[in-house]
């Protein structure tokens, strides 16, 4: 699965984001996070937890998924990605979080945006 993520998912996700977000360190970090969190095997947290996607988005994690919709550096991009992928009900953030379980491109774009919200270099 990691080959599919590297060859198809990451490029498709980066295609939805500004070109400045497409960097080799970002790709390396996305792969490292996915390997750590899910080994690119589980889109739903083991043990029945609430996290979703290969990058394991938690619903209320401080600085996590909820930050995407409020952070000034990611909010606009999140809405653009959602609209492009036809998630039109942008007020239903829980539905969108759950969609990351089945839409790897959405999840990858969000994971990249979370990295972007951190002011520290990759």
PDB file of C-alpha atoms in Angstrom:
ATOM      1  CA  UNK A   1       0.000   0.000   0.000  1.00  0.00           C
ATOM      2  CA  UNK A   2       2.858   2.395   0.691  1.00  0.00           C
ATOM      3  CA  UNK A   3       3.778   2.286  -3.014  1.00  0.00           C
ATOM      4  CA  UNK A   4       0.229   3.289  -3.939  1.00  0.00           C
ATOM      5  CA  UNK A   5       0.319   6.128  -1.434  1.00  0.00           C
ATOM      6  CA  UNK A   6       3.659   7.341  -2.761  1.00  0.00           C
ATOM      7  CA  UNK A   7       2.814   7.013  -6.473  1.00  0.00           C
ATOM      8  CA  UNK A   8      -0.835   8.085  -6.514  1.00  0.00           C
ATOM      9  CA  UNK A   9      -2.269   9.415  -3.260  1.00  0.00           C
ATOM     10  CA  UNK A  10       0.407  11.959  -2.351  1.00  0.00           C
ATOM     11  CA  UNK A  11       0.666  13.429  -5.868  1.00  0.00           C
ATOM     12  CA  UNK A  12      -3.133  13.670  -6.126  1.00  0.00           C
ATOM     13  CA  UNK A  13      -3.336  15.370  -2.728  1.00  0.00           C
ATOM     14  CA  UNK A  14      -0.525  17.793  -3.583  1.00  0.00           C
ATOM     15  CA  UNK A  15      -2.342  18.602  -6.818  1.00  0.00           C
ATOM     16  CA  UNK A  16      -5.156  20.064  -4.672  1.00  0.00           C
ATOM     17  CA  UNK A  17      -2.769  22.243  -2.658  1.00  0.00           C
ATOM     18  CA  UNK A  18      -0.567  25.221  -3.478  1.00  0.00           C
ATOM     19  CA  UNK A  19       2.674  24.158  -5.231  1.00  0.00           C
ATOM     20  CA  UNK A  20       4.802  25.467  -2.350  1.00  0.00           C
ATOM     21  CA  UNK A  21       3.473  22.598  -0.187  1.00  0.00           C
ATOM     22  CA  UNK A  22       4.905  19.945  -2.527  1.00  0.00           C
ATOM     23  CA  UNK A  23       8.354  19.328  -1.057  1.00  0.00           C
ATOM     24  CA  UNK A  24      10.553  16.289  -0.517  1.00  0.00           C
ATOM     25  CA  UNK A  25      10.600  16.823   3.283  1.00  0.00           C
ATOM     26  CA  UNK A  26       6.776  16.918   3.280  1.00  0.00           C
ATOM     27  CA  UNK A  27       6.591  13.633   1.371  1.00  0.00           C
ATOM     28  CA  UNK A  28       9.077  12.048   3.790  1.00  0.00           C
ATOM     29  CA  UNK A  29       7.103  13.293   6.795  1.00  0.00           C
ATOM     30  CA  UNK A  30       3.769  12.074   5.403  1.00  0.00           C
ATOM     31  CA  UNK A  31       5.255   8.635   4.797  1.00  0.00           C
ATOM     32  CA  UNK A  32       6.822   8.544   8.263  1.00  0.00           C
ATOM     33  CA  UNK A  33       3.579   9.578   9.964  1.00  0.00           C
ATOM     34  CA  UNK A  34       1.535   7.056   7.989  1.00  0.00           C
ATOM     35  CA  UNK A  35       3.981   4.271   8.804  1.00  0.00           C
ATOM     36  CA  UNK A  36       3.996   5.193  12.497  1.00  0.00           C
ATOM     37  CA  UNK A  37       0.249   5.648  12.846  1.00  0.00           C
ATOM     38  CA  UNK A  38      -1.180   2.872  10.675  1.00  0.00           C
ATOM     39  CA  UNK A  39       1.632   1.169   8.747  1.00  0.00           C
ATOM     40  CA  UNK A  40      -0.617   2.091   5.787  1.00  0.00           C
ATOM     41  CA  UNK A  41      -2.799  -0.876   6.736  1.00  0.00           C
ATOM     42  CA  UNK A  42      -5.559   0.546   8.926  1.00  0.00           C
ATOM     43  CA  UNK A  43      -7.865   3.389   7.978  1.00  0.00           C
ATOM     44  CA  UNK A  44      -9.726   3.033  11.267  1.00  0.00           C
ATOM     45  CA  UNK A  45      -8.010   3.072  14.641  1.00  0.00           C
ATOM     46  CA  UNK A  46      -7.435  -0.388  16.062  1.00  0.00           C
ATOM     47  CA  UNK A  47      -9.291  -1.218  19.252  1.00  0.00           C
ATOM     48  CA  UNK A  48     -12.369   0.751  18.260  1.00  0.00           C
ATOM     49  CA  UNK A  49     -10.875   4.210  18.739  1.00  0.00           C
ATOM     50  CA  UNK A  50     -12.202   7.255  16.903  1.00  0.00           C
ATOM     51  CA  UNK A  51      -9.175   8.017  14.699  1.00  0.00           C
ATOM     52  CA  UNK A  52      -9.585   7.727  10.921  1.00  0.00           C
ATOM     53  CA  UNK A  53      -7.304   7.454   7.849  1.00  0.00           C
ATOM     54  CA  UNK A  54      -3.776   6.225   7.428  1.00  0.00           C
ATOM     55  CA  UNK A  55      -2.734   9.407   9.265  1.00  0.00           C
ATOM     56  CA  UNK A  56      -5.198   8.729  12.129  1.00  0.00           C
ATOM     57  CA  UNK A  57      -7.250  11.917  12.526  1.00  0.00           C
ATOM     58  CA  UNK A  58      -8.813  12.123  15.985  1.00  0.00           C
ATOM     59  CA  UNK A  59     -12.021  14.121  16.417  1.00  0.00           C
ATOM     60  CA  UNK A  60     -11.083  16.441  19.247  1.00  0.00           C
ATOM     61  CA  UNK A  61      -7.331  16.241  19.360  1.00  0.00           C
ATOM     62  CA  UNK A  62      -5.961  19.627  20.270  1.00  0.00           C
ATOM     63  CA  UNK A  63      -3.909  20.822  17.350  1.00  0.00           C
ATOM     64  CA  UNK A  64      -5.294  18.006  15.201  1.00  0.00           C
ATOM     65  CA  UNK A  65      -8.240  17.726  12.867  1.00  0.00           C
ATOM     66  CA  UNK A  66     -10.253  20.546  14.435  1.00  0.00           C
ATOM     67  CA  UNK A  67      -7.298  22.900  13.953  1.00  0.00           C
ATOM     68  CA  UNK A  68      -7.533  22.505  10.183  1.00  0.00           C
ATOM     69  CA  UNK A  69     -10.859  24.330  10.063  1.00  0.00           C
ATOM     70  CA  UNK A  70      -9.763  27.225  12.269  1.00  0.00           C
ATOM     71  CA  UNK A  71      -6.057  27.842  11.652  1.00  0.00           C
ATOM     72  CA  UNK A  72      -5.490  30.947   9.499  1.00  0.00           C
ATOM     73  CA  UNK A  73      -2.868  29.169   7.351  1.00  0.00           C
ATOM     74  CA  UNK A  74      -5.045  26.133   6.579  1.00  0.00           C
ATOM     75  CA  UNK A  75      -8.708  27.146   6.781  1.00  0.00           C
ATOM     76  CA  UNK A  76      -8.999  28.440   3.211  1.00  0.00           C
ATOM     77  CA  UNK A  77      -7.083  25.512   1.774  1.00  0.00           C
ATOM     78  CA  UNK A  78      -9.242  23.024   3.701  1.00  0.00           C
ATOM     79  CA  UNK A  79     -12.382  24.551   2.252  1.00  0.00           C
ATOM     80  CA  UNK A  80     -10.882  24.521  -1.262  1.00  0.00           C
ATOM     81  CA  UNK A  81      -9.905  20.839  -0.951  1.00  0.00           C
ATOM     82  CA  UNK A  82     -13.348  19.909   0.382  1.00  0.00           C
ATOM     83  CA  UNK A  83     -15.147  21.786  -2.386  1.00  0.00           C
ATOM     84  CA  UNK A  84     -12.912  20.265  -5.059  1.00  0.00           C
ATOM     85  CA  UNK A  85     -13.668  16.761  -3.742  1.00  0.00           C
ATOM     86  CA  UNK A  86     -17.392  17.602  -3.510  1.00  0.00           C
ATOM     87  CA  UNK A  87     -17.729  17.726   0.272  1.00  0.00           C
ATOM     88  CA  UNK A  88     -20.116  20.641   0.214  1.00  0.00           C
ATOM     89  CA  UNK A  89     -21.432  20.645   3.782  1.00  0.00           C
ATOM     90  CA  UNK A  90     -18.398  22.338   5.273  1.00  0.00           C
ATOM     91  CA  UNK A  91     -20.093  22.919   8.606  1.00  0.00           C
ATOM     92  CA  UNK A  92     -20.267  19.160   9.230  1.00  0.00           C
ATOM     93  CA  UNK A  93     -16.628  18.683  10.180  1.00  0.00           C
ATOM     94  CA  UNK A  94     -17.337  15.310  11.826  1.00  0.00           C
ATOM     95  CA  UNK A  95     -18.737  13.944   8.555  1.00  0.00           C
ATOM     96  CA  UNK A  96     -15.652  15.224   6.729  1.00  0.00           C
ATOM     97  CA  UNK A  97     -13.343  13.664   9.340  1.00  0.00           C
ATOM     98  CA  UNK A  98     -15.115  10.341   8.923  1.00  0.00           C
ATOM     99  CA  UNK A  99     -14.740  10.674   5.136  1.00  0.00           C
ATOM    100  CA  UNK A 100     -10.956  10.584   5.595  1.00  0.00           C
ATOM    101  CA  UNK A 101     -11.353   6.887   6.418  1.00  0.00           C
ATOM    102  CA  UNK A 102     -12.367   6.153   2.829  1.00  0.00           C
ATOM    103  CA  UNK A 103     -10.840   9.013   0.853  1.00  0.00           C
ATOM    104  CA  UNK A 104      -7.065   8.724   0.983  1.00  0.00           C
ATOM    105  CA  UNK A 105      -6.510  11.854  -1.125  1.00  0.00           C
ATOM    106  CA  UNK A 106      -8.631  13.939   1.253  1.00  0.00           C
ATOM    107  CA  UNK A 107      -6.802  12.469   4.245  1.00  0.00           C
ATOM    108  CA  UNK A 108      -3.381  13.065   2.725  1.00  0.00           C
ATOM    109  CA  UNK A 109      -4.206  16.680   1.828  1.00  0.00           C
ATOM    110  CA  UNK A 110      -5.393  17.244   5.396  1.00  0.00           C
ATOM    111  CA  UNK A 111      -2.274  15.606   6.827  1.00  0.00           C
ATOM    112  CA  UNK A 112      -0.118  17.914   4.702  1.00  0.00           C
ATOM    113  CA  UNK A 113      -2.141  20.920   5.836  1.00  0.00           C
ATOM    114  CA  UNK A 114      -1.648  19.933   9.475  1.00  0.00           C
ATOM    115  CA  UNK A 115       2.093  19.913   8.869  1.00  0.00           C
ATOM    116  CA  UNK A 116       1.757  23.317   7.199  1.00  0.00           C
ATOM    117  CA  UNK A 117       0.014  24.742  10.278  1.00  0.00           C
ATOM    118  CA  UNK A 118       3.136  24.037  12.358  1.00  0.00           C
ATOM    119  CA  UNK A 119       5.540  26.988  12.135  1.00  0.00           C
ATOM    120  CA  UNK A 120       8.585  24.771  12.687  1.00  0.00           C
ATOM    121  CA  UNK A 121      10.475  23.536   9.606  1.00  0.00           C
ATOM    122  CA  UNK A 122       9.946  19.923   8.573  1.00  0.00           C
TER     123      UNK A 122
END
